[in-house]
Coordinates of C-alpha atoms in Angstrom, one line a residue:
M1 CA 28.6 29.8 16.8
Q2 CA 31.2 27.6 15.0
R3 CA 31.2 23.8 15.5
I4 CA 35.2 22.9 14.9
I5 CA 35.4 19.6 13.1
Q6 CA 38.3 18.2 14.9
Q7 CA 41.2 16.0 13.7
G8 CA 40.1 12.1 13.2
G9 CA 36.6 13.3 12.2
L10 CA 35.9 14.8 8.5
S11 CA 39.2 16.4 8.6
T12 CA 41.2 13.0 8.8
A13 CA 38.9 12.0 5.7
L14 CA 39.4 14.7 3.7
L15 CA 43.1 14.2 4.2
A16 CA 43.2 10.7 3.2
A17 CA 40.8 11.3 -0.1
L18 CA 42.4 14.6 -1.1
A19 CA 46.1 13.5 -1.0
F20 CA 47.9 16.7 -1.8
L21 CA 51.4 18.0 -1.4
T22 CA 51.8 19.3 1.9
G23 CA 52.5 22.8 2.0
C24 CA 54.2 25.1 5.0
G25 CA 51.8 26.9 7.5
R26 CA 48.7 26.5 9.0
P27 CA 46.5 24.1 7.2
P28 CA 43.5 26.3 5.1
T29 CA 40.0 26.2 6.8
L30 CA 36.6 26.4 4.9
S31 CA 33.6 28.1 7.3
I32 CA 30.1 26.2 6.0
T33 CA 27.4 28.8 7.0
A34 CA 24.0 26.7 7.0
E35 CA 21.0 29.4 6.6
T36 CA 17.1 29.0 6.9
L37 CA 17.6 26.3 9.4
P38 CA 13.9 25.1 10.3
A39 CA 12.7 25.7 13.5
Q40 CA 12.2 21.7 14.6
A41 CA 15.7 20.9 13.0
R42 CA 17.9 19.2 15.9
S43 CA 20.9 18.1 13.9
L44 CA 22.8 18.8 10.4
S45 CA 24.3 16.2 8.4
L46 CA 27.4 17.1 6.3
S47 CA 28.7 15.4 2.9
V48 CA 31.6 17.0 1.2
T49 CA 33.5 15.3 -2.1
R50 CA 35.9 16.9 -4.1
S51 CA 35.9 17.4 -8.0
V52 CA 39.0 16.4 -10.1
P53 CA 39.5 17.6 -13.3
G54 CA 39.5 14.4 -16.0
V55 CA 38.8 12.0 -13.2
G56 CA 35.5 12.9 -12.0
E57 CA 34.0 13.5 -8.5
Q58 CA 35.9 11.7 -5.8
A59 CA 34.9 10.5 -2.4
T60 CA 36.0 11.0 0.8
A61 CA 37.1 8.1 3.0
E62 CA 34.3 9.2 5.5
P63 CA 32.1 11.6 3.6
L64 CA 29.6 12.1 6.0
G65 CA 29.2 13.7 9.0
T66 CA 26.3 14.5 11.7
Y67 CA 26.0 17.0 14.0
D68 CA 23.4 18.1 16.8
L69 CA 22.2 21.5 17.2
P70 CA 21.6 23.5 20.1
E71 CA 18.2 24.4 21.4
P72 CA 16.3 26.4 20.3
T73 CA 17.4 26.2 17.1
P74 CA 19.5 29.0 15.3
S75 CA 18.3 30.3 11.8
R76 CA 22.1 29.9 10.8
Q77 CA 24.8 27.3 12.2
S78 CA 28.4 27.4 10.8
L79 CA 31.0 24.2 10.6
L80 CA 34.5 24.4 10.3
L81 CA 36.1 22.4 7.7
R82 CA 40.0 22.2 8.1
L83 CA 41.5 21.2 4.7
P84 CA 45.1 19.8 3.7
S85 CA 47.8 22.3 3.5
G86 CA 47.9 23.9 0.5
F87 CA 44.8 22.5 -0.9
S88 CA 42.8 24.4 -3.6
G89 CA 40.2 22.9 -5.8
T90 CA 36.6 22.4 -6.1
L91 CA 34.3 21.1 -3.4
N92 CA 30.8 19.7 -3.7
I93 CA 29.1 20.3 -0.3
S94 CA 25.6 18.6 0.5
L95 CA 24.1 19.7 3.7
A96 CA 20.9 18.2 5.4
A97 CA 18.6 19.2 8.3
F98 CA 16.9 16.1 10.3
S99 CA 14.1 16.7 13.0
A100 CA 16.1 14.6 15.5
P101 CA 19.7 14.2 16.6
G102 CA 22.1 12.1 15.1
G103 CA 20.5 12.5 11.6
S104 CA 17.5 10.8 12.8
G105 CA 13.6 11.2 12.1
C106 CA 12.7 13.6 9.1
L107 CA 14.4 14.9 6.4
Q108 CA 13.3 18.6 6.6
R109 CA 15.8 20.4 4.5
L110 CA 18.8 20.3 2.0
G111 CA 21.2 22.4 0.5
F112 CA 23.9 21.9 -2.2
A113 CA 26.5 24.1 -3.5
S114 CA 30.0 23.7 -5.7
H115 CA 32.8 25.8 -4.4
A116 CA 35.9 26.3 -5.7
F117 CA 38.0 27.1 -2.5
M118 CA 40.7 29.4 -3.0
P119 CA 42.5 30.2 0.4
Q120 CA 43.6 33.9 1.0
P121 CA 46.2 33.3 2.1
Y122 CA 44.7 30.0 4.5
D123 CA 41.0 30.5 4.8
D124 CA 37.5 31.0 2.8
A125 CA 33.5 30.6 3.8
R126 CA 30.8 29.5 2.1
V127 CA 27.1 30.3 3.1
L128 CA 24.8 27.5 1.9
P129 CA 20.9 28.1 2.4
L130 CA 18.8 25.0 3.2
D131 CA 16.2 25.9 0.4
I132 CA 14.9 22.4 -0.9
D133 CA 12.0 20.7 0.8
P134 CA 12.5 16.9 0.3
G135 CA 9.3 15.8 0.5
D136 CA 9.8 13.4 3.5
R137 CA 6.8 12.8 5.6
G138 CA 5.6 10.7 8.3
C139 CA 9.1 9.9 9.7
E140 CA 9.6 11.3 13.0
A141 CA 10.5 8.3 14.3
A142 CA 12.8 6.9 11.7
P143 CA 16.1 5.9 12.7
P144 CA 19.4 7.4 11.3
S145 CA 20.0 5.7 8.1
L146 CA 22.5 6.0 5.2
P147 CA 21.6 6.3 2.8
R148 CA 18.2 7.3 2.7
L149 CA 15.4 6.7 -0.3
L150 CA 12.4 9.3 -0.7
S151 CA 11.5 9.4 -4.5
A152 CA 12.0 8.7 -8.1
S153 CA 11.6 10.6 -11.2
P154 CA 10.1 9.7 -13.3
S155 CA 8.7 7.0 -11.3
V156 CA 7.6 4.7 -14.3
V157 CA 10.1 3.6 -16.8
G158 CA 9.7 1.6 -20.1
T159 CA 10.4 -2.1 -20.5
A160 CA 12.7 -1.6 -23.1
G161 CA 15.2 0.0 -20.6
G162 CA 17.6 2.9 -21.6
E163 CA 15.7 5.4 -19.7
R164 CA 17.8 7.7 -17.2
F165 CA 16.0 8.0 -14.1
S166 CA 17.0 10.1 -10.7
L167 CA 16.7 9.2 -7.2
R168 CA 16.5 11.4 -4.7
G169 CA 17.3 11.3 -0.7
W170 CA 20.4 11.5 1.5
G171 CA 23.8 10.1 1.6
F172 CA 24.7 9.5 -1.6
V173 CA 28.3 9.4 -2.6
P174 CA 30.5 8.7 -5.7
G175 CA 31.1 4.8 -6.1
A176 CA 27.5 4.4 -5.1
E177 CA 25.8 1.4 -6.7
V178 CA 22.1 1.1 -7.8
F179 CA 20.4 -2.2 -8.4
F180 CA 17.2 -3.4 -9.8
D181 CA 16.0 -6.4 -7.8
D182 CA 19.0 -8.1 -8.1
S183 CA 20.6 -7.0 -11.2
K184 CA 23.3 -3.7 -11.1
L185 CA 22.5 -0.9 -13.4
G186 CA 25.1 0.9 -15.4
E187 CA 26.0 4.6 -15.8
V188 CA 25.4 5.8 -12.2
S189 CA 26.3 9.4 -11.3
V190 CA 25.9 11.1 -8.4
A191 CA 24.9 14.9 -8.5
S192 CA 25.1 15.4 -5.1
G193 CA 24.9 14.2 -1.7
F194 CA 21.1 14.0 -1.9
E195 CA 20.1 13.1 -5.7
L196 CA 21.8 10.2 -8.1
S197 CA 20.7 9.0 -11.3
A198 CA 21.3 5.7 -13.4
V199 CA 19.7 4.3 -16.6
A200 CA 17.3 1.5 -16.1
A201 CA 17.9 -2.1 -17.8
A202 CA 15.3 -3.9 -19.8
R203 CA 12.9 -6.0 -18.0
P204 CA 10.4 -8.5 -20.0
T205 CA 7.3 -7.6 -17.8
P206 CA 5.9 -4.5 -15.9
G207 CA 5.9 -4.0 -12.4
S208 CA 6.9 -2.8 -9.4
I209 CA 10.8 -2.7 -8.8
R210 CA 12.9 -3.3 -5.8
L211 CA 15.3 -0.6 -5.6
R212 CA 18.7 -0.5 -3.6
V213 CA 21.3 1.8 -3.6
V214 CA 24.6 0.5 -2.1
L215 CA 27.4 2.7 -0.9
P216 CA 31.0 2.0 -1.3
G217 CA 31.2 0.8 2.3
G218 CA 28.4 -1.3 2.6
A219 CA 25.5 0.8 3.7
A220 CA 22.5 0.2 1.8
V221 CA 18.9 0.8 1.7
E222 CA 16.1 -0.5 -0.4
R223 CA 12.2 0.2 -1.3
S224 CA 9.6 -1.6 -3.2
D225 CA 7.5 1.3 -3.8
L226 CA 9.2 4.1 -5.7
L227 CA 9.7 2.7 -9.4
R228 CA 7.8 0.8 -11.6
Y229 CA 7.9 -1.0 -15.2
R230 CA 5.6 0.0 -17.9
F231 CA 5.1 -1.4 -21.1
S232 CA 7.2 0.3 -23.6
T233 CA 5.7 -0.5 -27.2
P234 CA 1.7 0.0 -27.0
A235 CA 0.0 -2.3 -29.4
F236 CA -3.9 -3.5 -30.0
A237 CA -5.0 -5.9 -32.5
A238 CA -8.5 -5.7 -33.7
Q239 CA -10.6 -8.8 -32.7
P240 CA -13.9 -9.7 -34.9
N241 CA -16.1 -7.5 -34.4
I242 CA -19.8 -9.0 -32.5
S243 CA -22.9 -8.0 -34.6
A244 CA -25.9 -6.4 -32.7
P245 CA -29.5 -7.7 -33.0
Y246 CA -30.9 -4.3 -33.6
P247 CA -29.6 -0.7 -34.0
L248 CA -28.0 0.2 -30.5
S249 CA -28.4 3.2 -28.2
S250 CA -25.8 1.8 -25.6
V251 CA -23.9 -1.1 -24.3
F252 CA -23.1 -2.0 -20.8
Y253 CA -20.3 -4.6 -19.8
G254 CA -20.3 -6.8 -16.7
D255 CA -19.9 -10.2 -15.8
I256 CA -24.0 -12.0 -15.8
D257 CA -23.1 -15.3 -15.2
G258 CA -20.2 -15.3 -12.7
D259 CA -18.0 -17.1 -15.2
G260 CA -15.1 -14.7 -14.7
S261 CA -15.7 -13.2 -18.3
F262 CA -17.4 -10.1 -19.4
D263 CA -20.7 -10.2 -21.1
L264 CA -22.8 -7.6 -22.6
L265 CA -26.2 -5.9 -22.0
L266 CA -27.7 -4.1 -24.9
S267 CA -29.9 -1.3 -25.3
P268 CA -31.9 -0.8 -28.6
Q269 CA -32.6 2.9 -30.3
T270 CA -36.3 2.2 -30.6
G271 CA -38.5 -0.7 -29.1
N272 CA -38.6 -2.1 -25.8
R273 CA -36.1 -5.2 -25.7
L274 CA -33.1 -5.3 -23.7
T275 CA -30.6 -8.4 -24.8
S276 CA -27.9 -9.9 -22.6
I277 CA -24.7 -11.8 -24.7
L278 CA -22.9 -14.3 -22.5
L279 CA -19.8 -14.2 -24.6
A280 CA -18.4 -17.6 -23.1
K281 CA -21.3 -19.5 -24.0
Q282 CA -22.3 -17.4 -27.4
Q283 CA -25.7 -17.0 -25.8
A284 CA -28.4 -14.4 -26.1
T285 CA -31.6 -13.4 -23.7
T286 CA -34.0 -11.1 -24.3
Y287 CA -35.8 -9.1 -21.9
S288 CA -39.3 -7.1 -22.5
I289 CA -39.1 -3.8 -20.6
G290 CA -43.0 -2.5 -20.3
G291 CA -44.6 -5.4 -21.0
V292 CA -44.5 -7.5 -24.3
G293 CA -45.5 -5.9 -27.4
A294 CA -45.0 -2.5 -25.5
P295 CA -43.7 0.2 -27.9
G296 CA -40.6 1.6 -26.0
P297 CA -38.5 3.4 -26.0
V298 CA -36.2 2.0 -23.1
T299 CA -33.4 3.9 -21.1
P300 CA -30.1 2.9 -21.9
A301 CA -29.7 0.2 -19.4
L302 CA -26.8 -0.5 -16.7
L303 CA -25.8 -3.4 -14.6
A304 CA -25.4 -2.8 -11.2
D305 CA -25.5 -5.1 -7.8
L306 CA -28.4 -3.1 -5.7
D307 CA -28.9 -6.5 -3.5
Q308 CA -24.9 -6.8 -2.6
D309 CA -25.2 -10.6 -3.8
G310 CA -22.4 -10.7 -6.0
R311 CA -24.4 -10.4 -9.2
P312 CA -25.4 -7.5 -11.5
D313 CA -28.9 -6.6 -11.4
I314 CA -30.5 -4.7 -14.6
V315 CA -31.3 -1.2 -13.9
T316 CA -33.1 0.9 -17.0
G317 CA -36.2 3.0 -17.4
Y318 CA -39.2 2.6 -19.4
M319 CA -39.8 6.0 -21.1
P320 CA -43.5 6.0 -21.9
N321 CA -44.8 5.4 -18.6
K322 CA -42.3 7.3 -16.6
E323 CA -41.2 4.9 -14.6
L324 CA -37.9 3.3 -13.5
Q325 CA -37.2 -0.6 -13.5
T326 CA -34.9 -3.0 -11.9
R327 CA -34.6 -6.6 -12.5
R328 CA -33.1 -8.7 -10.3
N329 CA -30.3 -11.4 -11.3
S330 CA -31.3 -14.9 -10.2
G331 CA -28.0 -16.1 -10.3
T332 CA -28.7 -18.9 -12.8
G333 CA -27.3 -18.2 -15.8
A334 CA -28.7 -15.1 -17.8
I335 CA -32.1 -15.6 -16.0
Y336 CA -33.6 -12.3 -14.6
E337 CA -36.5 -12.0 -11.9
A338 CA -39.9 -9.6 -12.8
S339 CA -39.3 -6.1 -13.2
L340 CA -39.9 -4.1 -10.1
L341 CA -41.6 -0.4 -11.2
Y342 CA -40.8 3.2 -9.4
P343 CA -42.7 6.1 -10.7
L344 CA -41.2 9.1 -12.0
P345 CA -42.2 12.6 -12.3
S346 CA -40.6 12.8 -16.1
E347 CA -39.1 10.1 -18.3
A348 CA -35.6 8.8 -17.5
T349 CA -33.1 9.4 -20.4
F350 CA -29.9 8.3 -18.5
V351 CA -29.8 6.3 -15.3
H352 CA -26.6 6.0 -13.1
A353 CA -25.8 4.0 -9.7
S354 CA -23.8 5.2 -6.7
D355 CA -23.6 4.8 -3.6
L356 CA -24.9 8.5 -2.3
D357 CA -26.2 8.1 1.4
R358 CA -22.8 6.3 2.4
D359 CA -24.8 3.1 3.7
G360 CA -22.3 0.7 1.3
A361 CA -25.6 0.1 -1.2
L362 CA -25.8 1.7 -4.7
D363 CA -28.7 3.7 -5.2
V364 CA -29.9 4.8 -8.6
I365 CA -30.2 8.2 -10.4
A366 CA -32.5 8.7 -13.3
L367 CA -31.8 11.8 -15.3
S368 CA -34.7 13.4 -17.4
E369 CA -33.1 15.6 -20.6
T370 CA -36.7 16.3 -21.6
G371 CA -38.0 17.0 -18.2
R372 CA -34.6 18.5 -17.2
Q373 CA -34.7 16.7 -13.7
V374 CA -32.8 14.6 -11.8
S375 CA -34.5 12.1 -9.3
V376 CA -32.4 10.0 -6.6
L377 CA -34.2 6.8 -5.6
L378 CA -32.1 5.7 -2.3
N379 CA -31.5 1.7 -1.6
D380 CA -33.0 0.1 1.7
R381 CA -29.9 -2.4 1.6
S382 CA -32.0 -5.2 0.1
G383 CA -32.1 -4.0 -3.8
R384 CA -35.6 -2.2 -3.1
L385 CA -35.5 1.2 -3.9
G386 CA -37.5 4.5 -2.1
T387 CA -39.8 7.0 -3.2
A388 CA -37.8 9.5 -6.1
K389 CA -36.2 12.7 -5.1
T390 CA -36.4 15.1 -7.6
T391 CA -34.1 18.3 -8.6
S392 CA -35.3 20.5 -10.8
L393 CA -32.7 21.6 -13.7
S394 CA -34.3 24.6 -15.0
A395 CA -31.3 26.4 -15.3
T396 CA -30.3 23.7 -18.2
A397 CA -31.0 23.3 -22.0
S398 CA -30.2 19.6 -22.3
P399 CA -29.0 17.6 -19.4
F400 CA -27.8 14.3 -21.0
A401 CA -25.7 12.5 -18.9
M402 CA -23.8 12.5 -15.4
A403 CA -21.0 11.2 -13.2
S404 CA -21.1 10.6 -9.4
V405 CA -17.8 11.6 -7.2
D406 CA -16.7 13.4 -4.0
V407 CA -15.6 16.7 -5.7
N408 CA -14.9 18.4 -2.4
L409 CA -13.5 15.2 -0.5
D410 CA -16.2 15.5 2.1
G411 CA -16.8 11.9 2.1
L412 CA -19.9 11.9 0.3
K413 CA -20.5 11.3 -3.7
D414 CA -21.5 14.5 -5.7
L415 CA -23.6 14.7 -8.9
V416 CA -21.7 16.1 -11.9
I417 CA -24.1 17.0 -14.7
V418 CA -23.1 17.8 -18.3
D419 CA -25.8 20.0 -21.1
R420 CA -25.8 18.9 -24.7
G421 CA -26.2 22.5 -25.7
Q422 CA -24.1 24.6 -22.9
P423 CA -20.4 24.8 -22.3
I424 CA -20.7 24.2 -18.5
A425 CA -20.7 21.4 -15.9
R426 CA -23.1 21.9 -12.8
T427 CA -22.5 20.0 -9.5
L428 CA -24.7 19.1 -7.6
L429 CA -23.5 18.9 -3.5
N430 CA -24.6 16.2 -1.5
S431 CA -25.9 17.3 1.7
M432 CA -23.6 16.4 5.0
T433 CA -26.6 16.4 7.3
M434 CA -28.8 14.2 5.1
P435 CA -26.6 12.3 2.6
G436 CA -28.2 11.1 -0.7
Q437 CA -30.4 14.4 -0.4
F438 CA -30.3 17.3 -3.2
P439 CA -32.0 20.7 -3.4
S440 CA -35.5 20.4 -4.9
V441 CA -34.1 23.2 -7.2
D442 CA -30.6 23.5 -8.6
T443 CA -30.3 27.0 -7.6
V444 CA -27.3 26.2 -5.4
A445 CA -25.5 24.1 -8.0
L446 CA -21.6 25.1 -8.7
V447 CA -21.0 25.6 -12.2
S448 CA -17.9 24.8 -13.9
N449 CA -17.2 26.9 -17.6
L450 CA -15.8 24.7 -20.2
S451 CA -14.6 25.4 -23.4
G452 CA -17.6 23.7 -25.1
P453 CA -20.1 21.7 -24.8
A454 CA -18.9 18.2 -23.1
S455 CA -19.8 15.1 -25.4
S456 CA -18.9 12.5 -22.6
I457 CA -18.3 12.7 -19.0
I458 CA -16.9 9.7 -16.8
S459 CA -15.4 9.6 -13.3
R460 CA -11.7 8.0 -12.5
D461 CA -8.9 8.7 -10.2
L462 CA -6.5 10.1 -12.7
D463 CA -4.1 11.6 -10.5
G464 CA -3.6 8.3 -8.0
D465 CA -4.5 10.3 -4.8
G466 CA -7.4 8.0 -4.1
S467 CA -10.0 9.9 -5.0
G468 CA -12.0 10.0 -8.3
D469 CA -12.0 12.7 -10.6
V470 CA -14.0 13.9 -13.9
L471 CA -13.1 13.2 -17.2
L472 CA -14.4 15.2 -19.8
A473 CA -14.3 15.1 -23.8
V474 CA -15.0 18.4 -25.9
E475 CA -15.6 17.3 -29.0
S476 CA -16.1 20.7 -31.2
K477 CA -13.0 21.8 -29.5
G478 CA -10.6 18.4 -29.8
E479 CA -9.7 18.3 -26.3
L480 CA -10.2 17.0 -22.9
L481 CA -11.1 18.5 -19.8
I482 CA -10.3 17.0 -16.0
A483 CA -11.9 18.0 -12.8
Y484 CA -9.7 17.2 -10.5
S485 CA -11.3 16.6 -6.9
R486 CA -9.7 18.6 -3.9
T487 CA -10.4 19.7 -0.4
G488 CA -13.1 22.2 -0.6
L489 CA -13.9 22.1 -4.5
A490 CA -12.8 20.8 -7.7
V491 CA -10.2 21.9 -9.8
L492 CA -10.4 22.0 -13.3
S493 CA -7.1 21.3 -15.4
G494 CA -6.3 23.2 -18.8
P495 CA -7.3 22.1 -22.0
I496 CA -5.9 18.4 -22.7
K497 CA -5.4 18.7 -26.9
S498 CA -6.2 15.5 -28.2
C499 CA -7.5 14.3 -31.8
A500 CA -9.7 16.8 -34.0
A501 CA -13.3 15.4 -32.7
P502 CA -13.0 13.4 -29.2
R503 CA -16.5 12.1 -29.2
L504 CA -15.9 9.7 -26.1
A505 CA -13.0 9.4 -23.6
T506 CA -12.7 7.1 -20.7
A507 CA -9.1 5.9 -18.7
A508 CA -7.7 2.4 -17.6
D509 CA -4.2 1.3 -16.5
L510 CA -3.1 0.1 -20.1
D511 CA 0.6 -0.7 -19.6
T512 CA -0.2 -2.0 -16.0
D513 CA 2.2 0.7 -14.1
G514 CA -0.2 2.0 -11.8
I515 CA -1.1 5.0 -13.8
Q516 CA -4.3 5.4 -15.7
E517 CA -4.0 6.5 -19.3
L518 CA -6.9 8.4 -21.4
I519 CA -8.6 6.5 -23.7
V520 CA -10.3 8.7 -26.6
A521 CA -12.7 7.6 -29.3
C522 CA -12.1 9.7 -32.6
N523 CA -15.3 10.6 -34.3
S524 CA -14.3 12.1 -37.9
E525 CA -10.5 9.8 -37.8
Q526 CA -12.0 6.5 -36.8
Q527 CA -9.4 6.0 -34.5
V528 CA -8.8 5.1 -30.8
Q529 CA -6.2 7.5 -29.1
I530 CA -4.2 6.4 -26.2
L531 CA -2.6 9.6 -24.0
Q532 CA -0.1 8.6 -21.3
R533 CA 0.0 10.9 -18.1
R534 CA 3.8 12.2 -17.4
S535 CA 5.1 13.1 -14.1
D536 CA 4.4 16.7 -14.4
G537 CA 0.6 15.9 -14.9
S538 CA 0.7 16.9 -18.8
Y539 CA -0.2 13.9 -20.9
T540 CA 1.4 12.6 -24.3
E541 CA 0.1 10.3 -27.5
I542 CA 1.4 6.9 -27.4
A543 CA -0.4 5.6 -29.8
R544 CA -3.6 5.3 -32.5
V545 CA -5.6 2.3 -33.3
G546 CA -8.2 2.3 -36.1
V547 CA -11.6 1.6 -35.4
P548 CA -13.6 -0.7 -37.7
A549 CA -16.0 1.3 -40.0
S550 CA -18.8 -1.7 -39.7
L551 CA -19.7 -0.3 -36.3
G552 CA -21.7 2.7 -37.2
S553 CA -21.8 5.7 -35.1
L554 CA -19.7 5.2 -31.9
I555 CA -22.0 5.1 -28.9
G556 CA -19.8 3.6 -26.1
L557 CA -16.4 3.1 -25.0
S558 CA -14.9 1.0 -22.0
A559 CA -11.6 -0.6 -20.7
V560 CA -12.2 -4.4 -20.2
E561 CA -10.4 -7.5 -20.0
Y562 CA -11.0 -9.7 -22.7
D563 CA -9.0 -12.5 -22.8
G564 CA -7.9 -13.3 -19.5
D565 CA -4.3 -12.4 -19.9
G566 CA -3.9 -9.6 -17.0
R567 CA -4.2 -6.9 -19.7
T568 CA -6.5 -4.4 -19.9
D569 CA -8.3 -4.3 -23.5
I570 CA -10.4 -1.9 -25.0
A571 CA -14.3 -2.3 -25.9
L572 CA -16.1 0.1 -28.8
S573 CA -19.5 0.1 -29.1
G574 CA -21.2 1.4 -32.1
S575 CA -24.6 1.4 -33.4
Q576 CA -24.1 -1.5 -35.7
G577 CA -22.2 -4.0 -33.2
I578 CA -19.1 -4.2 -30.7
G579 CA -15.5 -3.8 -31.6
L580 CA -12.8 -5.4 -29.4
L581 CA -9.0 -4.3 -29.3
R582 CA -6.7 -6.5 -27.8
N583 CA -4.1 -5.6 -25.6
E584 CA -0.9 -6.8 -26.9
S585 CA 1.7 -4.4 -25.8
R586 CA 5.1 -5.5 -24.6

């Protein structure tokens, strides 16, 4: 079946735009056959322009036409385009299928072709498959709109400007203008009816952009969720080191006194003293764990708001007594109340806090490297913990660290545990029927083979899908690995090459573009490396910063807001002190 484009419609526009010497005889025609139409398509939209040698692409006066399809939708549909008498030349043809009549609803399928028209003697034909999925979703009720914007690639550009980006959508024609906020961009190039490109202008600050496309006839569309600016030049300046009162095994960061700035909680390598440092006040407070004069050691401590009062409490373990201890934040400066004690089957060498039973309160997980066990203590929502429920990790050698993340996207946090000597990560899946419960023996654990033993593990949303992923550093191989959470089961990335010896890795949005960068503490190089995520999911190095040797061996790496300027800074913990790298990117 053919639909004839009548005089007064698109042929009139072409006659005006493709001004040509009128020849003799019947005007030539071009039959355009759209193939692979989706069954739910209800209309076709056609855009035709002409390429003029030495001039470029020329728009027609009315370059767009929309045509309803018969029902049921055929797999092929032909349109007959009448051209000026004697016409020959290159036509750029774009077709789009919509889910509703009149070019409304979802933009479902696209096709594009350049066609050298050579009438023989009067007519020509072109078959055009619609084989591009534009990714238009959730738009069944969308009204007809010209133009339409769907995506930008890349979705992030630098504040220095000068980067070319492309826009996908529909209805683009030569002469279209692109604006960032109210600034008109130059070097706009229309590749087809559904793709154009432009060059980004410079901007002093990062953040989202109000993106607007205006057609020659005045029709326009704008969106503020497709494109963002990031800092073009990453820069970090070392700040004066903070000396430790004793050799450290860990440092945890949090706002202890509620003044809006981060503070420190220090754990010793030996002994039983924890120390908090309120940075704004330069005030240090010591807490005895296990009783005054007890020998220690203590488990590296963390800060977690167990009683949901908005103030971080202390969670640690006292190894000689095989017990977990919590101390409630009193809300007065750095004063913490007396310890609450919880017995464990073996000494805790690592503690972690996460909401495992989905009740809104943080539970505590204690990992024992020596006992090869993990114990879960559920929070009763008042800050008090229940009896430890223990899982044997007998298949591991030295389980030393863990992260909690919903690896299979079932709505419950699972536990991912790494071993000091084995190139594996073990995942204990949370129980759907009894949230917060795990098997007594890890025989049902999911095992992911790594390229080498992990030297650190942390959970962050690295691909921006709203779900946490797992970032692992493999120091012996000079690479990072990411386990992306997916429905049913996590998917392990390929190796991400980093510095020679990535001891620790974390992630944070350092350039305020809404995308997490990877931050790597490089052991042998005494540097911090920063890797930026590309639009295809790969990573590239954008900066390296030196680490002060006076910190000693590296034990911790965190992203913090150090100076209140809204930019995320980097904190390094060493056995001898804490080093801060101030974010001065621009």
